[in-house]
Short mmCIF file of C-alpha atoms and ligand atoms in Angstrom, two decimals:
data_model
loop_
_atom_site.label_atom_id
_atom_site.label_comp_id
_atom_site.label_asym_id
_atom_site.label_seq_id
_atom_site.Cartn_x
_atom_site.Cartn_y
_atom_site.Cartn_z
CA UNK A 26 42.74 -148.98 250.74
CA UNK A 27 40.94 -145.72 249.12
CA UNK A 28 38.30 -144.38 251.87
CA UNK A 29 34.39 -144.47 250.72
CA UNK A 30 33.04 -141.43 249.40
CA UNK A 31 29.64 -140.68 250.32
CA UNK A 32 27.07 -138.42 249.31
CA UNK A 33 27.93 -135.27 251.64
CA UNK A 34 29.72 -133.88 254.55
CA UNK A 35 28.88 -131.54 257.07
CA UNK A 36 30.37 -127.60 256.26
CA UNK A 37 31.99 -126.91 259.71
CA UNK A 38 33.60 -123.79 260.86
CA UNK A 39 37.50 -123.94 262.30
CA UNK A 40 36.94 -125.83 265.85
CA UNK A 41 38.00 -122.58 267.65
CA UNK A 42 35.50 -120.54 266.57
CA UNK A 43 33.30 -122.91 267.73
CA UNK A 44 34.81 -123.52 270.71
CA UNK A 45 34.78 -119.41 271.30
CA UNK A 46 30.71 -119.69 271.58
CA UNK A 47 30.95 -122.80 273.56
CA UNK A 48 33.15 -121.07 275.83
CA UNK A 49 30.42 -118.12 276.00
CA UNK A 50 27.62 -121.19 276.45
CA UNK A 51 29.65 -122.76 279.16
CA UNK A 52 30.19 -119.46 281.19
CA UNK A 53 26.59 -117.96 281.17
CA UNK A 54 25.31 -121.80 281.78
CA UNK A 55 22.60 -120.82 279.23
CA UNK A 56 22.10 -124.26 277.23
CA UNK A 57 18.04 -123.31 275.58
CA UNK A 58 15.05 -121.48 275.75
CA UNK A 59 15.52 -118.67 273.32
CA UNK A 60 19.19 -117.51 274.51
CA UNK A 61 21.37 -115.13 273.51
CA UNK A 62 23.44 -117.01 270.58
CA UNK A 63 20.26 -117.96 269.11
CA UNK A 64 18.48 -114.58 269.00
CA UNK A 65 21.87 -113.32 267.46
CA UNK A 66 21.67 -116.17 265.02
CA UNK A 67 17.95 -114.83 263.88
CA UNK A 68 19.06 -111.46 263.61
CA UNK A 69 22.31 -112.60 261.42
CA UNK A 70 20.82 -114.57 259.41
CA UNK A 71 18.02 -112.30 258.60
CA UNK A 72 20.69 -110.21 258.04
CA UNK A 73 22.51 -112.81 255.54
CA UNK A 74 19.31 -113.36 253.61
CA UNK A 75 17.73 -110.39 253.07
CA UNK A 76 14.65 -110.91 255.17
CA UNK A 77 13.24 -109.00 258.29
CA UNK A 78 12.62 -111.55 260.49
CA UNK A 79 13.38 -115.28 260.77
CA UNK A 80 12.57 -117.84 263.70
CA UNK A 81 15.17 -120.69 264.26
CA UNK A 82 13.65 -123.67 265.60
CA UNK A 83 14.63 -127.59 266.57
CA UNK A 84 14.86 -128.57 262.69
CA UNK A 85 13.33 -128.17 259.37
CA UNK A 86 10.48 -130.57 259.44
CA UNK A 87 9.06 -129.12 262.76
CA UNK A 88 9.27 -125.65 260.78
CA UNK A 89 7.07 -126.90 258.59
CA UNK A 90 4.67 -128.18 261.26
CA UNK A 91 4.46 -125.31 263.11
CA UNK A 92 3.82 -123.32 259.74
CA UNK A 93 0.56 -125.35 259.39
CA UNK A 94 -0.69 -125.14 262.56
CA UNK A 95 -0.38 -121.54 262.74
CA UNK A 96 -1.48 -121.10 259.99
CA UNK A 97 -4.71 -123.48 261.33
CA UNK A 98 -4.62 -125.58 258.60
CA UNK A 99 -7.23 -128.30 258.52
CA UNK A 100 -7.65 -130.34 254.83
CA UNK A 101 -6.12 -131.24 251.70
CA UNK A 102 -2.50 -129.59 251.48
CA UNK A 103 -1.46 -129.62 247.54
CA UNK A 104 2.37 -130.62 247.18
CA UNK A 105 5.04 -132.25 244.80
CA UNK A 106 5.94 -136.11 244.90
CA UNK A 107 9.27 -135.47 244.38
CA UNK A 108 10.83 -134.59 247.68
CA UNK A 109 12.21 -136.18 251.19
CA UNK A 110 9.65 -137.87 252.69
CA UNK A 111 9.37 -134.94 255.87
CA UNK A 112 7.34 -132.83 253.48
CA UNK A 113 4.37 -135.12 253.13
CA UNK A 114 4.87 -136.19 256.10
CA UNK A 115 3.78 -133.45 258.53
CA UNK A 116 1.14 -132.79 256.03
CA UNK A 117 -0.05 -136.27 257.03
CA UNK A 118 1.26 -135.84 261.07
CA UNK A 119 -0.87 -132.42 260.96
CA UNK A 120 -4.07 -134.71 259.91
CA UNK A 121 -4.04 -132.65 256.43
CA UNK A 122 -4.24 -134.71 253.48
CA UNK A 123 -1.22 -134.81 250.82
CA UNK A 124 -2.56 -134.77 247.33
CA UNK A 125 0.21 -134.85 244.66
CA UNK A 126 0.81 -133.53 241.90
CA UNK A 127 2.97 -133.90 238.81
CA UNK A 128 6.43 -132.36 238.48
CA UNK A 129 7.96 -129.94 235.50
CA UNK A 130 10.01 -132.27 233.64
CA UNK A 131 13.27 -129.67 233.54
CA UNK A 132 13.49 -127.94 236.63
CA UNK A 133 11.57 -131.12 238.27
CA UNK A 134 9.37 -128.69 240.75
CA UNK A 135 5.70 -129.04 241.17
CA UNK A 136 4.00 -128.01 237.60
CA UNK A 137 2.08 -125.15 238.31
CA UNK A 138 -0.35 -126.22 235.12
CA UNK A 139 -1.12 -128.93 237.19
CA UNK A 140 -2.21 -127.17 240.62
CA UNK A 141 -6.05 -126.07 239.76
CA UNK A 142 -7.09 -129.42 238.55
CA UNK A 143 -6.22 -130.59 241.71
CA UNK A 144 -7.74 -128.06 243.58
CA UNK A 145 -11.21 -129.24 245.45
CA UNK A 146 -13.27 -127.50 247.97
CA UNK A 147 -10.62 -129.13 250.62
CA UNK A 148 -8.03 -127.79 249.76
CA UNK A 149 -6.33 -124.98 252.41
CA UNK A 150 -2.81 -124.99 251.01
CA UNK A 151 -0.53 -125.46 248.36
CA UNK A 152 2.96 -126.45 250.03
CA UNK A 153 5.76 -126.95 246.87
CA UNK A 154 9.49 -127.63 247.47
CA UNK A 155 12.41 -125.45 245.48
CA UNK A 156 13.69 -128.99 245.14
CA UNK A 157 17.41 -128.51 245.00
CA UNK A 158 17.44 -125.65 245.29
CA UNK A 159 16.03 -124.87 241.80
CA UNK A 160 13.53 -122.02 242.86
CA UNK A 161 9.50 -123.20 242.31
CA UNK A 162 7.37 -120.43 239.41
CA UNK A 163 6.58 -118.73 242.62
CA UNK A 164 4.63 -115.95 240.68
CA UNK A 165 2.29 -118.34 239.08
CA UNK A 166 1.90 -120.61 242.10
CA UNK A 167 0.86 -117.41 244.04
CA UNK A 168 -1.84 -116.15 241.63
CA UNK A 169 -3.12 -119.51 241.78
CA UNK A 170 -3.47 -119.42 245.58
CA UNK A 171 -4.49 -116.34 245.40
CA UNK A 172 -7.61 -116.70 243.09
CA UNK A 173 -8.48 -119.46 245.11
CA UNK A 174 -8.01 -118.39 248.49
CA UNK A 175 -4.95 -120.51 249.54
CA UNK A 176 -2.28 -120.17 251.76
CA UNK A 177 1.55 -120.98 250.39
CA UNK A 178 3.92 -122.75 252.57
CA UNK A 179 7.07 -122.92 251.07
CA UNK A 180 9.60 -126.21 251.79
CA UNK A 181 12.89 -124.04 251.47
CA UNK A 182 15.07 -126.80 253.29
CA UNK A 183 17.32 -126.68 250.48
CA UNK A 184 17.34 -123.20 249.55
CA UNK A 185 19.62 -121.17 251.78
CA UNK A 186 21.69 -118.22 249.63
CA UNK A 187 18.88 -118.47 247.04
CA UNK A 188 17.89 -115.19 245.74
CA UNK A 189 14.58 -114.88 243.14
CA UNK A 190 14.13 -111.38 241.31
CA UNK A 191 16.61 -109.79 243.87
CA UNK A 192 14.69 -110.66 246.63
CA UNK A 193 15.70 -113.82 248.87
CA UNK A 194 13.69 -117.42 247.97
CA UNK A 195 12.95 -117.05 251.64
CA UNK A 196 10.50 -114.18 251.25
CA UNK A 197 8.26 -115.78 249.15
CA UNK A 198 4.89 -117.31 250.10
CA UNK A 199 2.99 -116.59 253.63
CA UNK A 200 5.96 -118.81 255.13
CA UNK A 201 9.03 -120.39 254.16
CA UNK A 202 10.65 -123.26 255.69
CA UNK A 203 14.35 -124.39 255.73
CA UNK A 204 16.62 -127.19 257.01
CA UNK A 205 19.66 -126.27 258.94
CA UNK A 206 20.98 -130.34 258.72
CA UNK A 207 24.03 -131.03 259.43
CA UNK A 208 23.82 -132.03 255.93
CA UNK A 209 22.82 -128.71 254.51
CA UNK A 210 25.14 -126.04 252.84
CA UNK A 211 24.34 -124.44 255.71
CA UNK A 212 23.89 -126.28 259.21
CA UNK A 213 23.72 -126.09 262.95
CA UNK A 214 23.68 -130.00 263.29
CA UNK A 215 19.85 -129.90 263.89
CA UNK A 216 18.10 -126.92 263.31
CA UNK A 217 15.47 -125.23 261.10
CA UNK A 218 14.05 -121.84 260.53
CA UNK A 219 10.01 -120.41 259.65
CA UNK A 220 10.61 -116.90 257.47
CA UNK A 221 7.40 -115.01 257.37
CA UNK A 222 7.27 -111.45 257.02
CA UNK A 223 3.43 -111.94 258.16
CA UNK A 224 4.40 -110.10 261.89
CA UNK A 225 1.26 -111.92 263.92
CA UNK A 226 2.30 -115.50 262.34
CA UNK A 227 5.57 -114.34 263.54
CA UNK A 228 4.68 -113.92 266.77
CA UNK A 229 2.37 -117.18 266.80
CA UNK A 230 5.07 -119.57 265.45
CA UNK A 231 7.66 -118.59 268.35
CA UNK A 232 4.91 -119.04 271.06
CA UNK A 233 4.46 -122.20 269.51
CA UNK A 234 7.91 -123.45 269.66
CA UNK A 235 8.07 -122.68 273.52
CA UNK A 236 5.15 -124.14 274.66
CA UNK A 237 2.54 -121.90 273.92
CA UNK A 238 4.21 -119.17 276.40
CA UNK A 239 4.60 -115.45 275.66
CA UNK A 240 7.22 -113.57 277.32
CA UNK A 241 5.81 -113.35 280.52
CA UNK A 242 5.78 -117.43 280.80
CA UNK A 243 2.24 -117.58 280.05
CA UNK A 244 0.27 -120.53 278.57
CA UNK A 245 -1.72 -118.10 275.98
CA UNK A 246 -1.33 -120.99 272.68
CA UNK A 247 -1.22 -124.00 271.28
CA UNK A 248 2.31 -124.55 271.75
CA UNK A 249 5.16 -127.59 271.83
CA UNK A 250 8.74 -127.85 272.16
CA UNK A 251 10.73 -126.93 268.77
CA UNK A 252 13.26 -124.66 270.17
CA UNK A 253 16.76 -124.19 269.19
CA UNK A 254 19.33 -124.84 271.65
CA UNK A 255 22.26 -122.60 272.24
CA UNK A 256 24.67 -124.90 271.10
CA UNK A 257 23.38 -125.44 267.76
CA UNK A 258 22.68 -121.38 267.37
CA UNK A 259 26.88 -121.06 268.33
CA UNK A 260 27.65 -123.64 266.05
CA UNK A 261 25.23 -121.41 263.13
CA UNK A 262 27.27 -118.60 264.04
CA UNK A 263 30.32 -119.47 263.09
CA UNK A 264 29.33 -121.69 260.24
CA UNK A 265 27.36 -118.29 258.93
CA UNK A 266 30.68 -116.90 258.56
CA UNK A 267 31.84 -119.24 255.81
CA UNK A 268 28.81 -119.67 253.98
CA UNK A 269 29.63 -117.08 250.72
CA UNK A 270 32.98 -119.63 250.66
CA UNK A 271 31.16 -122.88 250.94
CA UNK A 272 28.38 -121.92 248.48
CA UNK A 273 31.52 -120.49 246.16
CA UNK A 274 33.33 -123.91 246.81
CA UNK A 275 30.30 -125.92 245.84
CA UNK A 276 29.48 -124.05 242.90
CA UNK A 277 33.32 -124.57 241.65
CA UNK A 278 32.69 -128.34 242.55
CA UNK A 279 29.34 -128.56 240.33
CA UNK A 280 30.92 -126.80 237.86
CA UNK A 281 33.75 -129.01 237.22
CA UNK A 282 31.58 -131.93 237.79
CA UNK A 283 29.93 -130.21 234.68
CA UNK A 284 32.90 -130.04 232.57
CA UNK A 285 33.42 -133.24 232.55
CA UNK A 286 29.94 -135.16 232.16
CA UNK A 287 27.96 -132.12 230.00
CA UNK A 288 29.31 -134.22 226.59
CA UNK A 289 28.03 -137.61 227.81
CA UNK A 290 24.98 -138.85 225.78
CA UNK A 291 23.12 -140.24 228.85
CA UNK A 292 23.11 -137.87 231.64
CA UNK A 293 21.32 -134.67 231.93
CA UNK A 294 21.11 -132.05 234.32
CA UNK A 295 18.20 -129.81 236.08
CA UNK A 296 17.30 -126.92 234.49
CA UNK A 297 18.08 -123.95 236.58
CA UNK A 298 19.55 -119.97 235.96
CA UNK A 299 23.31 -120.07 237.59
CA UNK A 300 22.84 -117.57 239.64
CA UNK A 301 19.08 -118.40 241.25
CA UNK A 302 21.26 -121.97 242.70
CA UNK A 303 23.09 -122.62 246.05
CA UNK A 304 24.85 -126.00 244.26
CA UNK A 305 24.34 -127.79 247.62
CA UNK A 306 23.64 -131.29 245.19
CA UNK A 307 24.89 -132.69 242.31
CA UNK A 308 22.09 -134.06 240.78
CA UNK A 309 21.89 -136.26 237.42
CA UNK A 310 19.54 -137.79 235.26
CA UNK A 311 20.02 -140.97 233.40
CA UNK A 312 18.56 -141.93 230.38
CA UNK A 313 17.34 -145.16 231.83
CA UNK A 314 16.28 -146.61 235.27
CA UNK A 315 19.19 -149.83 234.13
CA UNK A 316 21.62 -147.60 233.41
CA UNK A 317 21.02 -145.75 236.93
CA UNK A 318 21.44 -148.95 239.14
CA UNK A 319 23.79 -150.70 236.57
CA UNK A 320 26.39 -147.05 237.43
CA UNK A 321 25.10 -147.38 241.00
CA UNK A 322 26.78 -150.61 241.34
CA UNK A 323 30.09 -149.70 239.80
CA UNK A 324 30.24 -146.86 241.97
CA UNK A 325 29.77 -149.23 244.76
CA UNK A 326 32.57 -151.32 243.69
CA UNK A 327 34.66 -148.28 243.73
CA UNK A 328 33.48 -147.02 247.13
CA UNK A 329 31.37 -144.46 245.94
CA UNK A 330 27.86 -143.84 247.31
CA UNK A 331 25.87 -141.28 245.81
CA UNK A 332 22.36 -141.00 246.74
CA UNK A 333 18.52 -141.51 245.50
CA UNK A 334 17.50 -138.50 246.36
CA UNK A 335 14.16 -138.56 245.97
CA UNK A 336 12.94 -141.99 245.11
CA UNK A 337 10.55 -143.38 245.24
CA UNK A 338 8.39 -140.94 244.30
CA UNK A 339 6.32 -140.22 246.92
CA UNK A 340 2.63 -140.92 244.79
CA UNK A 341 4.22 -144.45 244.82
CA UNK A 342 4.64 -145.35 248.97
CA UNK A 343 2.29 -147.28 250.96
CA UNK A 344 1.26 -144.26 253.43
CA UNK A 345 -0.09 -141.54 250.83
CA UNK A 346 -2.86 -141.86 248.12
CA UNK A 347 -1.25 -143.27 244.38
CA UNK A 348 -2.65 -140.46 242.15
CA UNK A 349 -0.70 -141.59 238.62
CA UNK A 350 2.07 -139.21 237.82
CA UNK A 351 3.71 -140.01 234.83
CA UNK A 352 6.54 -137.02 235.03
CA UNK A 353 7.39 -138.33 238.96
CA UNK A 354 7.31 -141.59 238.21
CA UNK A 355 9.98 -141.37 235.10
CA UNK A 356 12.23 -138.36 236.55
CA UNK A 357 12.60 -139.61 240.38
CA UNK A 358 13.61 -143.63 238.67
CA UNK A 359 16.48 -142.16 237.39
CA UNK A 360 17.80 -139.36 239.30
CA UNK A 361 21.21 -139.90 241.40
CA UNK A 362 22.72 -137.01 243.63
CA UNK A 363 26.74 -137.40 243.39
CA UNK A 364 29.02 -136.53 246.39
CA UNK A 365 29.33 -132.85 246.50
CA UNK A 366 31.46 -131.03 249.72
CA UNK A 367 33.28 -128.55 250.25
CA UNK A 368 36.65 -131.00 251.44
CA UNK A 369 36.10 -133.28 247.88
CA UNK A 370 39.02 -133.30 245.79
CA UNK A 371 39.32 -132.61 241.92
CA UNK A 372 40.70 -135.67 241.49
CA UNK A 373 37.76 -137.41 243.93
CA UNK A 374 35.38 -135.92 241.03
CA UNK A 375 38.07 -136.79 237.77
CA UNK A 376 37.98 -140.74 239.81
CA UNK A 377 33.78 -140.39 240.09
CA UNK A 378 33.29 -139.60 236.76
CA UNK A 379 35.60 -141.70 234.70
CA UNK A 380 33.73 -144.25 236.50
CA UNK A 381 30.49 -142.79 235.50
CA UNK A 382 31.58 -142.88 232.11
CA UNK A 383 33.52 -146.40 231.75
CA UNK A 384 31.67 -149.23 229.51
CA UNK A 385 28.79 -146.16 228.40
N1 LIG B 402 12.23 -130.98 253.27
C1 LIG B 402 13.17 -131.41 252.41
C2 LIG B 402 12.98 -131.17 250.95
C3 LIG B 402 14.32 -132.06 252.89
O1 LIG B 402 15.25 -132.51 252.03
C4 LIG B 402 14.45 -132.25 254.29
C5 LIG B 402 15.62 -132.92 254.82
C6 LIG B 402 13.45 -131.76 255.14
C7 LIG B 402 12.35 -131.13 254.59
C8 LIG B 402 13.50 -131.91 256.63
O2 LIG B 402 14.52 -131.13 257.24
P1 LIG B 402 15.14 -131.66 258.67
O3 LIG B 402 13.98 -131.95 259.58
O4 LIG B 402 16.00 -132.86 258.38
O5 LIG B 402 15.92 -130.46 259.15
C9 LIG B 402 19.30 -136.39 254.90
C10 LIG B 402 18.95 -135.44 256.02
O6 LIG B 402 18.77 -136.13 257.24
C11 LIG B 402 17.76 -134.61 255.78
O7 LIG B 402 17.89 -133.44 256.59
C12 LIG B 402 17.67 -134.16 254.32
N2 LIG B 402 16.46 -133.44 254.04
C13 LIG B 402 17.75 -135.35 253.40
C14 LIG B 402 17.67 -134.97 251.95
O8 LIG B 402 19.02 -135.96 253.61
P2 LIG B 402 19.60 -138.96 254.79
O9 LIG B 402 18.75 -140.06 255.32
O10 LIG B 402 20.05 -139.02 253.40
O11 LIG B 402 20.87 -138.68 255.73
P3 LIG B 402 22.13 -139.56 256.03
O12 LIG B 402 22.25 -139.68 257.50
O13 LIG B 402 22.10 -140.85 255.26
O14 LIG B 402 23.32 -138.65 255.52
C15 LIG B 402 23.75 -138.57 254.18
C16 LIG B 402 25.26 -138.55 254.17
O15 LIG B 402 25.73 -137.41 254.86
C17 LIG B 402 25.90 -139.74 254.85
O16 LIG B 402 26.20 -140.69 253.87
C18 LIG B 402 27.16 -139.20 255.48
C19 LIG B 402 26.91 -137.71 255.60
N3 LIG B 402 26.73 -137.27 256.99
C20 LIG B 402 25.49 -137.31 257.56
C21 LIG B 402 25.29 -136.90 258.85
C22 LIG B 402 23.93 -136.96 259.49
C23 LIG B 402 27.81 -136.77 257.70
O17 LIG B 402 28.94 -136.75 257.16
N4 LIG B 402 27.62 -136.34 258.97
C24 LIG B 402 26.42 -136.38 259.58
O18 LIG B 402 26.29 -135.96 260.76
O19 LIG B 402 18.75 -137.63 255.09
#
């Protein structure tokens, strides 16, 4: 019996390295509250990206939370409808309103054309995703904000490694917000991280992951509890080690997936510049919503599970207002995210794709 293949799985480091940081955990009985390992892991990964400051934190979605709230966001927060449902909905969770707007059909970010007409005297924000990584026309998306007096959150959960005009994705925007997942290229199980180079929002967004305390244990914010244990910041450690190899890994992975569907007639690819890309998904575009679920099943027959990511869009769900969005609507029908890991064979992706291709 040939084991499913799913979508992902987790990048780990070699269980003693791991275990050399538990062992550290274990003898300082430090478990939380801003420990060693995870100030090291702030300071290496700012290292690692470029940036001068970054602020780990519980997971990506309550990075984004805290983002608006110290940023003291009340309104309508413009974003894109194609994304996981987290980013619209701490807009919503942060009693902001979501207001959507149409997607670029190539690189299948928000269409910064599109941003002023949705622009209203409510509107505090514009919060876009560099959806797969792809990064967002950050210089356009900041002149907008800037002419009209907006603050830029960026959702950077998928956008670890990426680098934009030499600079890391990471800097861009008065915050940036990633996902360390354990499904991420790069992860700490749980975990997330706010990159602002803004030093007061800095210092605002770690109060307000420890309760609203400073250092001396005072109440002196609006605060809750989206700290990073010590655990996850050990297990970041010694994934942060590996991460060139994974991204390198991934990239060969993507690149023979490439090779071997670029000739087929009804799948296309995001647009994106090779070297602005972290290849943490495969992501493909069918001609037709049919052919999508009629490749889904086959897939399925062969245990193979690749994913929706992101459908519906999210103009389309029950929760959020249904502004019509022709580009979202087409593009997130018939996108499918292959399995893409660092452990998945050459002939896992030769098996995948000559099942892709069977009967057209
Ligand atoms: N913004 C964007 C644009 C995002 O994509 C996300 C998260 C966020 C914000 C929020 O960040 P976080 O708050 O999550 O840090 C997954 C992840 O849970 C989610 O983090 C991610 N985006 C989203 C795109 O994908 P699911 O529902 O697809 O996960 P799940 O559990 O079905 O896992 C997918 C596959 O991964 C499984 O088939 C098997 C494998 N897997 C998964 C887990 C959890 C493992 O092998 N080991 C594991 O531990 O959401």
């Amino acid at each position: 019996m040939n084991k499913p293949i799913y979508v992902t799985q987790p990048s780990l480091a070699p269980l003693e390295e791991v275990n050399e940081y538990l062992r550290q955990i274990w003898e300082s009985g430090i478990m939380t509250h801003n420990g060693p390992l995870m100030q090291r892991l702030e300071k290496e990964v700012s290292e690692y990206e470029g940036v001068p400051d970054t602020i780990c934190l519980a997971n990506g979605t309550c990075a984004m939370q805290l983002a608006i709230r110290a940023l003291d966001l009340e309104g309508e927060i413009i974003t894109t409808p194609f994304t996981f449902i987290a980013t619209a909905n701490v807009i919503a969770w942060e009693r902001c309103t979501p207001v959507f707007v149409d997607i670029d059909p190539d690189t299948w970010n928000i269409d910064p054309d599109k941003i002023e007409d949705a622009i209203s005297d409510k509107t505090v924000a514009v919060l876009p995703v560099h959806v797969f990584s792809a990064p967002c026309d950050v210089a356009r998306i900041q002149q907008i904000a800037g002419e009209h007096g907006l603050k830029v959150i960026y959702d950077a959960a998928h956008a670890m490694c990426v680098k934009l005009n030499g600079k890391s994705i990471m800097s861009y925007g008065d915050v940036s917000c990633t996902s360390f997942h354990a499904t991420k290229l790069f992860n700490t199980c749980e975990g997330g991280a706010c990159f602002t180079e803004n030093k007061e929002l800095a210092s605002r967004i770690r109060k307000m992951r420890f309760f609203g305390f400073d250092e001396m244990k005072e109440i002196v914010d609006d605060g809750i509890n989206a700290k990073m244990t010590e655990i996850a910041a050990g297990l970041g450690l010694a994934n942060l080690r590996y991460l060139d190899e994974v991204r390198k890994k991934r990239r060969d992975k993507y690149e023979f997936y490439r090779s071997l569907l670029d000739s087929c007639g009804f799948i296309s690819f995001q647009k994106y510049d090779p070297e602005e890309y972290n290849y943490s998904y495969m992501p493909i575009l069918f001609d037709s919503e049919e052919r999508l679920l009629c490749k889904l099943e086959q897939l399925a027959n062969a245990k193979i599970y690749p994913r929706r990511y992101f459908y519906p869009s999210l103009n389309n769900i029950e929760l959020f207002s249904h502004p019509k969005l022709p580009v979202a609507n087409a593009v997130a029908k018939r996108i499918a995210c292959l399995p893409l890991y660092n452990k998945l064979s050459d002939s896992s992706i030769r098996t995948i794709c000559s099942v892709l291709l069977e009967n057209g």
